[in-house]
């Protein structure tokens, strides 16, 4: 199993069929072992990233309601040392946030060197919900693709590696997950009647996600469409990309402190 990034300029297929991994999927037991191994590797690499403290990894998660962002954070990033990871969620902007440019709150949440940052929603809401609900005129949200690309370029040039995931679920799977929130008392709190209105705009969102990825997936800050109807393959696919990204950053533990032998003697 393996995910390929969305090539720059290419509109990804977001039909229901691609909400499941189309290649061969190993048996569940094997997927669980893979997740364990990948989680362990992710944690080791993050420790080195912290020791070195020269670079940060930013992971962006976007999805429709019920798309699995929260469970991905728990199941994939739960493998990291909690001190090594910073999760930032972005809700509808507050009055203060609205008085600033839309990237103000985002920049503030970018992980510092040494950490893995996960965005639960992101700057991309400003070309998604904002577009679908016409919260600003088209020329305003349209200009944001290039603004976001420049912003990300700036981050990359300043030591931040970026990977972006769209957790892609089918219409049926979303219905089941939203229904679940009405059937399980422990999940009532997750139900938001507003999600039904968003579901009615399914095709508008599809177009918004497609154009977003076509315009902002680049080799240095790629988008991945993650088949997310099934959680285990989803977790493995995301973990693989994250581990590969961390490996590419080549985090190295710093060398010995000057005077190592002296210190050793003092502690003999
Ligand atoms: P949730 O992630 O389910 O807690 O919901 C957060 C809500 O905030 C979603 O409905 C998002 O679409 C909304 N949201 C996030 N960012 C923005 C934004 N920039 N403008 C408007 N709504 C937003
Ligand atoms: Mg919600």
GROMACS .gro file of C-alpha atoms and ligand atoms in nm:
model
  292
    1UNK     CA    1   0.000   0.000   0.000
    2UNK     CA    2   0.119   0.348  -0.075
    3UNK     CA    3  -0.019   0.696  -0.143
    4UNK     CA    4   0.095   0.916  -0.429
    5UNK     CA    5   0.080   1.294  -0.393
    6UNK     CA    6  -0.163   1.492  -0.606
    7UNK     CA    7   0.048   1.626  -0.896
    8UNK     CA    8   0.047   2.007  -0.927
    9UNK     CA    9  -0.237   2.127  -1.147
   10UNK     CA   10  -0.419   1.792  -1.151
   11UNK     CA   11  -0.780   1.771  -1.031
   12UNK     CA   12  -0.805   1.462  -0.810
   13UNK     CA   13  -1.080   1.201  -0.843
   14UNK     CA   14  -1.312   1.241  -0.541
   15UNK     CA   15  -1.585   0.997  -0.640
   16UNK     CA   16  -1.719   0.753  -0.380
   17UNK     CA   17  -1.509   0.474  -0.536
   18UNK     CA   18  -1.181   0.638  -0.434
   19UNK     CA   19  -1.288   0.662  -0.068
   20UNK     CA   20  -1.158   0.305  -0.041
   21UNK     CA   21  -0.803   0.197  -0.120
   22UNK     CA   22  -0.814   0.054  -0.470
   23UNK     CA   23  -0.501  -0.160  -0.454
   24UNK     CA   24  -0.446  -0.476  -0.251
   25UNK     CA   25  -0.504  -0.426   0.121
   26UNK     CA   26  -0.322  -0.658   0.362
   27UNK     CA   27  -0.524  -0.838   0.632
   28UNK     CA   28  -0.620  -0.638   0.941
   29UNK     CA   29  -0.367  -0.808   1.169
   30UNK     CA   30  -0.090  -0.705   0.932
   31UNK     CA   31  -0.217  -0.346   0.913
   32UNK     CA   32  -0.218  -0.328   1.293
   33UNK     CA   33   0.142  -0.446   1.303
   34UNK     CA   34   0.235  -0.191   1.039
   35UNK     CA   35   0.079   0.091   1.240
   36UNK     CA   36   0.266  -0.017   1.552
   37UNK     CA   37   0.598  -0.027   1.370
   38UNK     CA   38   0.538   0.303   1.190
   39UNK     CA   39   0.431   0.470   1.515
   40UNK     CA   40   0.749   0.356   1.688
   41UNK     CA   41   0.961   0.486   1.400
   42UNK     CA   42   0.772   0.818   1.399
   43UNK     CA   43   0.840   0.862   1.769
   44UNK     CA   44   1.214   0.784   1.730
   45UNK     CA   45   1.245   1.030   1.443
   46UNK     CA   46   1.060   1.299   1.635
   47UNK     CA   47   1.296   1.254   1.929
   48UNK     CA   48   1.591   1.317   1.698
   49UNK     CA   49   1.405   1.613   1.544
   50UNK     CA   50   1.368   1.760   1.893
   51UNK     CA   51   1.729   1.689   1.991
   52UNK     CA   52   1.846   1.869   1.680
   53UNK     CA   53   1.579   2.143   1.694
   54UNK     CA   54   1.650   2.278   1.345
   55UNK     CA   55   1.332   2.180   1.164
   56UNK     CA   56   0.962   2.127   1.222
   57UNK     CA   57   0.705   1.911   1.047
   58UNK     CA   58   0.360   2.051   0.979
   59UNK     CA   59   0.081   1.807   0.897
   60UNK     CA   60  -0.244   1.956   0.765
   61UNK     CA   61  -0.565   1.754   0.799
   62UNK     CA   62  -0.876   1.851   0.605
   63UNK     CA   63  -1.197   1.649   0.567
   64UNK     CA   64  -1.571   1.672   0.547
   65UNK     CA   65  -1.767   1.640   0.871
   66UNK     CA   66  -1.721   1.288   1.005
   67UNK     CA   67  -1.416   1.248   0.782
   68UNK     CA   68  -1.202   1.115   1.067
   69UNK     CA   69  -0.965   1.400   1.154
   70UNK     CA   70  -1.005   1.347   1.527
   71UNK     CA   71  -0.963   0.973   1.514
   72UNK     CA   72  -0.658   1.011   1.289
   73UNK     CA   73  -0.501   1.244   1.543
   74UNK     CA   74  -0.563   0.995   1.822
   75UNK     CA   75  -0.465   0.681   1.633
   76UNK     CA   76  -0.172   0.803   1.422
   77UNK     CA   77  -0.020   1.090   1.620
   78UNK     CA   78  -0.094   0.925   1.955
   79UNK     CA   79   0.226   0.730   1.891
   80UNK     CA   80   0.433   1.044   1.946
   81UNK     CA   81   0.567   1.171   2.275
   82UNK     CA   82   0.299   1.424   2.381
   83UNK     CA   83   0.578   1.677   2.438
   84UNK     CA   84   0.688   1.638   2.079
   85UNK     CA   85   0.359   1.714   1.918
   86UNK     CA   86   0.134   2.020   1.904
   87UNK     CA   87  -0.223   1.992   1.777
   88UNK     CA   88  -0.407   2.305   1.662
   89UNK     CA   89  -0.774   2.311   1.567
   90UNK     CA   90  -0.929   2.593   1.366
   91UNK     CA   91  -1.295   2.676   1.417
   92UNK     CA   92  -1.496   2.958   1.267
   93UNK     CA   93  -1.283   3.269   1.330
   94UNK     CA   94  -1.345   3.473   1.644
   95UNK     CA   95  -1.419   3.849   1.618
   96UNK     CA   96  -1.055   3.917   1.700
   97UNK     CA   97  -0.932   3.673   1.435
   98UNK     CA   98  -1.166   3.832   1.180
   99UNK     CA   99  -1.003   4.167   1.240
  100UNK     CA  100  -0.673   4.020   1.120
  101UNK     CA  101  -0.579   3.866   0.786
  102UNK     CA  102  -0.683   3.499   0.765
  103UNK     CA  103  -0.326   3.370   0.799
  104UNK     CA  104  -0.262   3.551   1.126
  105UNK     CA  105  -0.399   3.277   1.349
  106UNK     CA  106  -0.242   3.013   1.128
  107UNK     CA  107   0.111   3.148   1.140
  108UNK     CA  108   0.088   3.168   1.517
  109UNK     CA  109   0.014   2.794   1.534
  110UNK     CA  110   0.296   2.676   1.306
  111UNK     CA  111   0.505   2.428   1.508
  112UNK     CA  112   0.836   2.554   1.647
  113UNK     CA  113   1.160   2.379   1.550
  114UNK     CA  114   1.185   2.029   1.691
  115UNK     CA  115   0.811   1.960   1.698
  116UNK     CA  116   0.552   1.791   1.484
  117UNK     CA  117   0.247   2.015   1.443
  118UNK     CA  118  -0.090   1.885   1.334
  119UNK     CA  119  -0.357   2.118   1.198
  120UNK     CA  120  -0.713   1.997   1.253
  121UNK     CA  121  -0.855   2.220   0.976
  122UNK     CA  122  -0.630   2.498   0.855
  123UNK     CA  123  -0.574   2.795   0.624
  124UNK     CA  124  -0.758   2.588   0.364
  125UNK     CA  125  -1.095   2.653   0.531
  126UNK     CA  126  -1.057   2.998   0.379
  127UNK     CA  127  -1.094   2.851   0.029
  128UNK     CA  128  -1.345   2.581   0.134
  129UNK     CA  129  -1.627   2.677   0.373
  130UNK     CA  130  -1.564   3.041   0.288
  131UNK     CA  131  -1.607   2.967  -0.084
  132UNK     CA  132  -1.906   2.736  -0.048
  133UNK     CA  133  -2.091   2.985   0.172
  134UNK     CA  134  -1.977   3.293  -0.025
  135UNK     CA  135  -1.842   3.450   0.295
  136UNK     CA  136  -1.618   3.673   0.084
  137UNK     CA  137  -1.636   3.763  -0.288
  138UNK     CA  138  -1.489   3.514  -0.535
  139UNK     CA  139  -1.191   3.733  -0.627
  140UNK     CA  140  -1.096   3.741  -0.259
  141UNK     CA  141  -1.094   3.364  -0.198
  142UNK     CA  142  -0.951   3.295  -0.542
  143UNK     CA  143  -0.645   3.510  -0.467
  144UNK     CA  144  -0.582   3.296  -0.160
  145UNK     CA  145  -0.450   2.992  -0.350
  146UNK     CA  146  -0.140   3.187  -0.447
  147UNK     CA  147  -0.122   3.359  -0.108
  148UNK     CA  148  -0.125   3.020   0.066
  149UNK     CA  149   0.138   2.885  -0.174
  150UNK     CA  150   0.362   3.184  -0.095
  151UNK     CA  151   0.300   3.146   0.277
  152UNK     CA  152   0.393   2.778   0.264
  153UNK     CA  153   0.700   2.855   0.053
  154UNK     CA  154   0.807   3.100   0.322
  155UNK     CA  155   0.763   2.836   0.593
  156UNK     CA  156   0.952   2.574   0.393
  157UNK     CA  157   1.243   2.813   0.338
  158UNK     CA  158   1.245   2.864   0.713
  159UNK     CA  159   1.278   2.501   0.812
  160UNK     CA  160   0.920   2.373   0.811
  161UNK     CA  161   0.839   2.060   0.613
  162UNK     CA  162   0.473   2.040   0.508
  163UNK     CA  163   0.247   1.745   0.423
  164UNK     CA  164  -0.126   1.788   0.359
  165UNK     CA  165  -0.396   1.521   0.377
  166UNK     CA  166  -0.755   1.524   0.257
  167UNK     CA  167  -0.937   1.241   0.433
  168UNK     CA  168  -1.178   1.131   0.163
  169UNK     CA  169  -1.500   0.956   0.271
  170UNK     CA  170  -1.796   0.852   0.058
  171UNK     CA  171  -2.147   0.993   0.096
  172UNK     CA  172  -2.273   0.667   0.247
  173UNK     CA  173  -1.992   0.651   0.498
  174UNK     CA  174  -2.060   1.009   0.606
  175UNK     CA  175  -2.430   0.927   0.655
  176UNK     CA  176  -2.337   0.626   0.870
  177UNK     CA  177  -2.094   0.826   1.081
  178UNK     CA  178  -2.335   1.116   1.135
  179UNK     CA  179  -2.612   0.864   1.216
  180UNK     CA  180  -2.383   0.702   1.470
  181UNK     CA  181  -2.370   1.034   1.653
  182UNK     CA  182  -2.747   1.015   1.696
  183UNK     CA  183  -2.755   0.649   1.797
  184UNK     CA  184  -2.472   0.638   2.050
  185UNK     CA  185  -2.532   0.851   2.364
  186UNK     CA  186  -2.155   0.883   2.408
  187UNK     CA  187  -2.145   1.056   2.071
  188UNK     CA  188  -2.444   1.292   2.097
  189UNK     CA  189  -2.206   1.574   2.179
  190UNK     CA  190  -2.040   1.536   1.840
  191UNK     CA  191  -2.362   1.588   1.650
  192UNK     CA  192  -2.393   1.930   1.494
  193UNK     CA  193  -2.719   1.998   1.305
  194UNK     CA  194  -2.518   2.233   1.083
  195UNK     CA  195  -2.334   1.929   0.944
  196UNK     CA  196  -2.654   1.830   0.761
  197UNK     CA  197  -2.657   2.160   0.574
  198UNK     CA  198  -2.293   2.102   0.475
  199UNK     CA  199  -2.383   1.751   0.361
  200UNK     CA  200  -2.649   1.900   0.130
  201UNK     CA  201  -2.371   2.096  -0.036
  202UNK     CA  202  -2.168   1.781  -0.105
  203UNK     CA  203  -2.096   1.863  -0.470
  204UNK     CA  204  -2.002   2.224  -0.396
  205UNK     CA  205  -1.750   2.100  -0.143
  206UNK     CA  206  -1.619   1.841  -0.387
  207UNK     CA  207  -1.546   2.116  -0.639
  208UNK     CA  208  -1.386   2.331  -0.371
  209UNK     CA  209  -1.160   2.046  -0.250
  210UNK     CA  210  -1.067   1.955  -0.605
  211UNK     CA  211  -0.966   2.304  -0.708
  212UNK     CA  212  -0.789   2.360  -0.377
  213UNK     CA  213  -0.570   2.054  -0.430
  214UNK     CA  214  -0.508   2.121  -0.800
  215UNK     CA  215  -0.388   2.473  -0.716
  216UNK     CA  216  -0.195   2.415  -0.394
  217UNK     CA  217  -0.040   2.070  -0.428
  218UNK     CA  218   0.324   2.115  -0.517
  219UNK     CA  219   0.617   1.872  -0.487
  220UNK     CA  220   0.749   2.066  -0.185
  221UNK     CA  221   0.408   2.089  -0.009
  222UNK     CA  222   0.205   1.801  -0.149
  223UNK     CA  223  -0.158   1.706  -0.093
  224UNK     CA  224  -0.254   1.343  -0.050
  225UNK     CA  225  -0.608   1.215  -0.103
  226UNK     CA  226  -0.645   0.952   0.168
  227UNK     CA  227  -0.909   0.684   0.110
  228UNK     CA  228  -1.071   0.718   0.452
  229UNK     CA  229  -1.385   0.502   0.460
  230UNK     CA  230  -1.177   0.234   0.637
  231UNK     CA  231  -0.974   0.344   0.934
  232UNK     CA  232  -0.690   0.092   0.942
  233UNK     CA  233  -0.571   0.142   0.584
  234UNK     CA  234  -0.619   0.517   0.631
  235UNK     CA  235  -0.393   0.515   0.937
  236UNK     CA  236  -0.124   0.308   0.767
  237UNK     CA  237  -0.122   0.528   0.457
  238UNK     CA  238  -0.091   0.850   0.657
  239UNK     CA  239   0.172   0.705   0.891
  240UNK     CA  240   0.381   0.599   0.592
  241UNK     CA  241   0.384   0.949   0.443
  242UNK     CA  242   0.464   1.106   0.780
  243UNK     CA  243   0.751   0.865   0.849
  244UNK     CA  244   0.888   0.918   0.500
  245UNK     CA  245   0.870   1.296   0.547
  246UNK     CA  246   1.053   1.275   0.880
  247UNK     CA  247   1.317   1.045   0.732
  248UNK     CA  248   1.366   1.293   0.447
  249UNK     CA  249   1.438   1.563   0.705
  250UNK     CA  250   1.732   1.347   0.823
  251UNK     CA  251   1.714   1.455   1.187
  252UNK     CA  252   2.047   1.379   1.355
  253UNK     CA  253   2.131   1.370   1.725
  254UNK     CA  254   2.392   1.636   1.811
  255UNK     CA  255   2.747   1.513   1.863
  256UNK     CA  256   2.916   1.475   2.206
  257UNK     CA  257   2.958   1.782   2.428
  258UNK     CA  258   3.310   1.933   2.421
  259UNK     CA  259   3.503   1.790   2.716
  260UNK     CA  260   3.313   1.460   2.715
  261UNK     CA  261   3.599   1.262   2.865
  262UNK     CA  262   3.647   1.516   3.146
  263UNK     CA  263   3.279   1.500   3.237
  264UNK     CA  264   3.294   1.122   3.233
  265UNK     CA  265   3.582   1.129   3.474
  266UNK     CA  266   3.396   1.367   3.704
  267UNK     CA  267   3.104   1.125   3.715
  268UNK     CA  268   3.320   0.812   3.759
  269LIG     P1  269  -1.539   2.122   1.395
  269LIG     O1  270  -1.403   2.100   1.333
  269LIG     O2  271  -1.636   2.013   1.366
  269LIG     O3  272  -1.532   2.155   1.539
  269LIG     O4  273  -1.604   2.250   1.324
  269LIG     C1  274  -1.537   2.369   1.309
  269LIG     C2  275  -1.617   2.455   1.215
  269LIG     O5  276  -1.547   2.577   1.195
  269LIG     C3  277  -1.638   2.393   1.079
  269LIG     O6  278  -1.771   2.401   1.041
  269LIG     C4  279  -1.549   2.478   0.989
  269LIG     O7  280  -1.595   2.486   0.857
  269LIG     C5  281  -1.554   2.611   1.061
  269LIG     N1  282  -1.442   2.695   1.020
  269LIG     C6  283  -1.310   2.670   1.036
  269LIG     N2  284  -1.236   2.768   0.981
  269LIG     C7  285  -1.323   2.857   0.929
  269LIG     C8  286  -1.308   2.980   0.858
  269LIG     N3  287  -1.188   3.029   0.830
  269LIG     N4  288  -1.420   3.046   0.823
  269LIG     C9  289  -1.541   2.996   0.851
  269LIG     N5  290  -1.563   2.881   0.918
  269LIG    C10  291  -1.455   2.812   0.955
  270LIG    MG1  292  -1.789   1.894   1.336
   0.00000   0.00000   0.00000
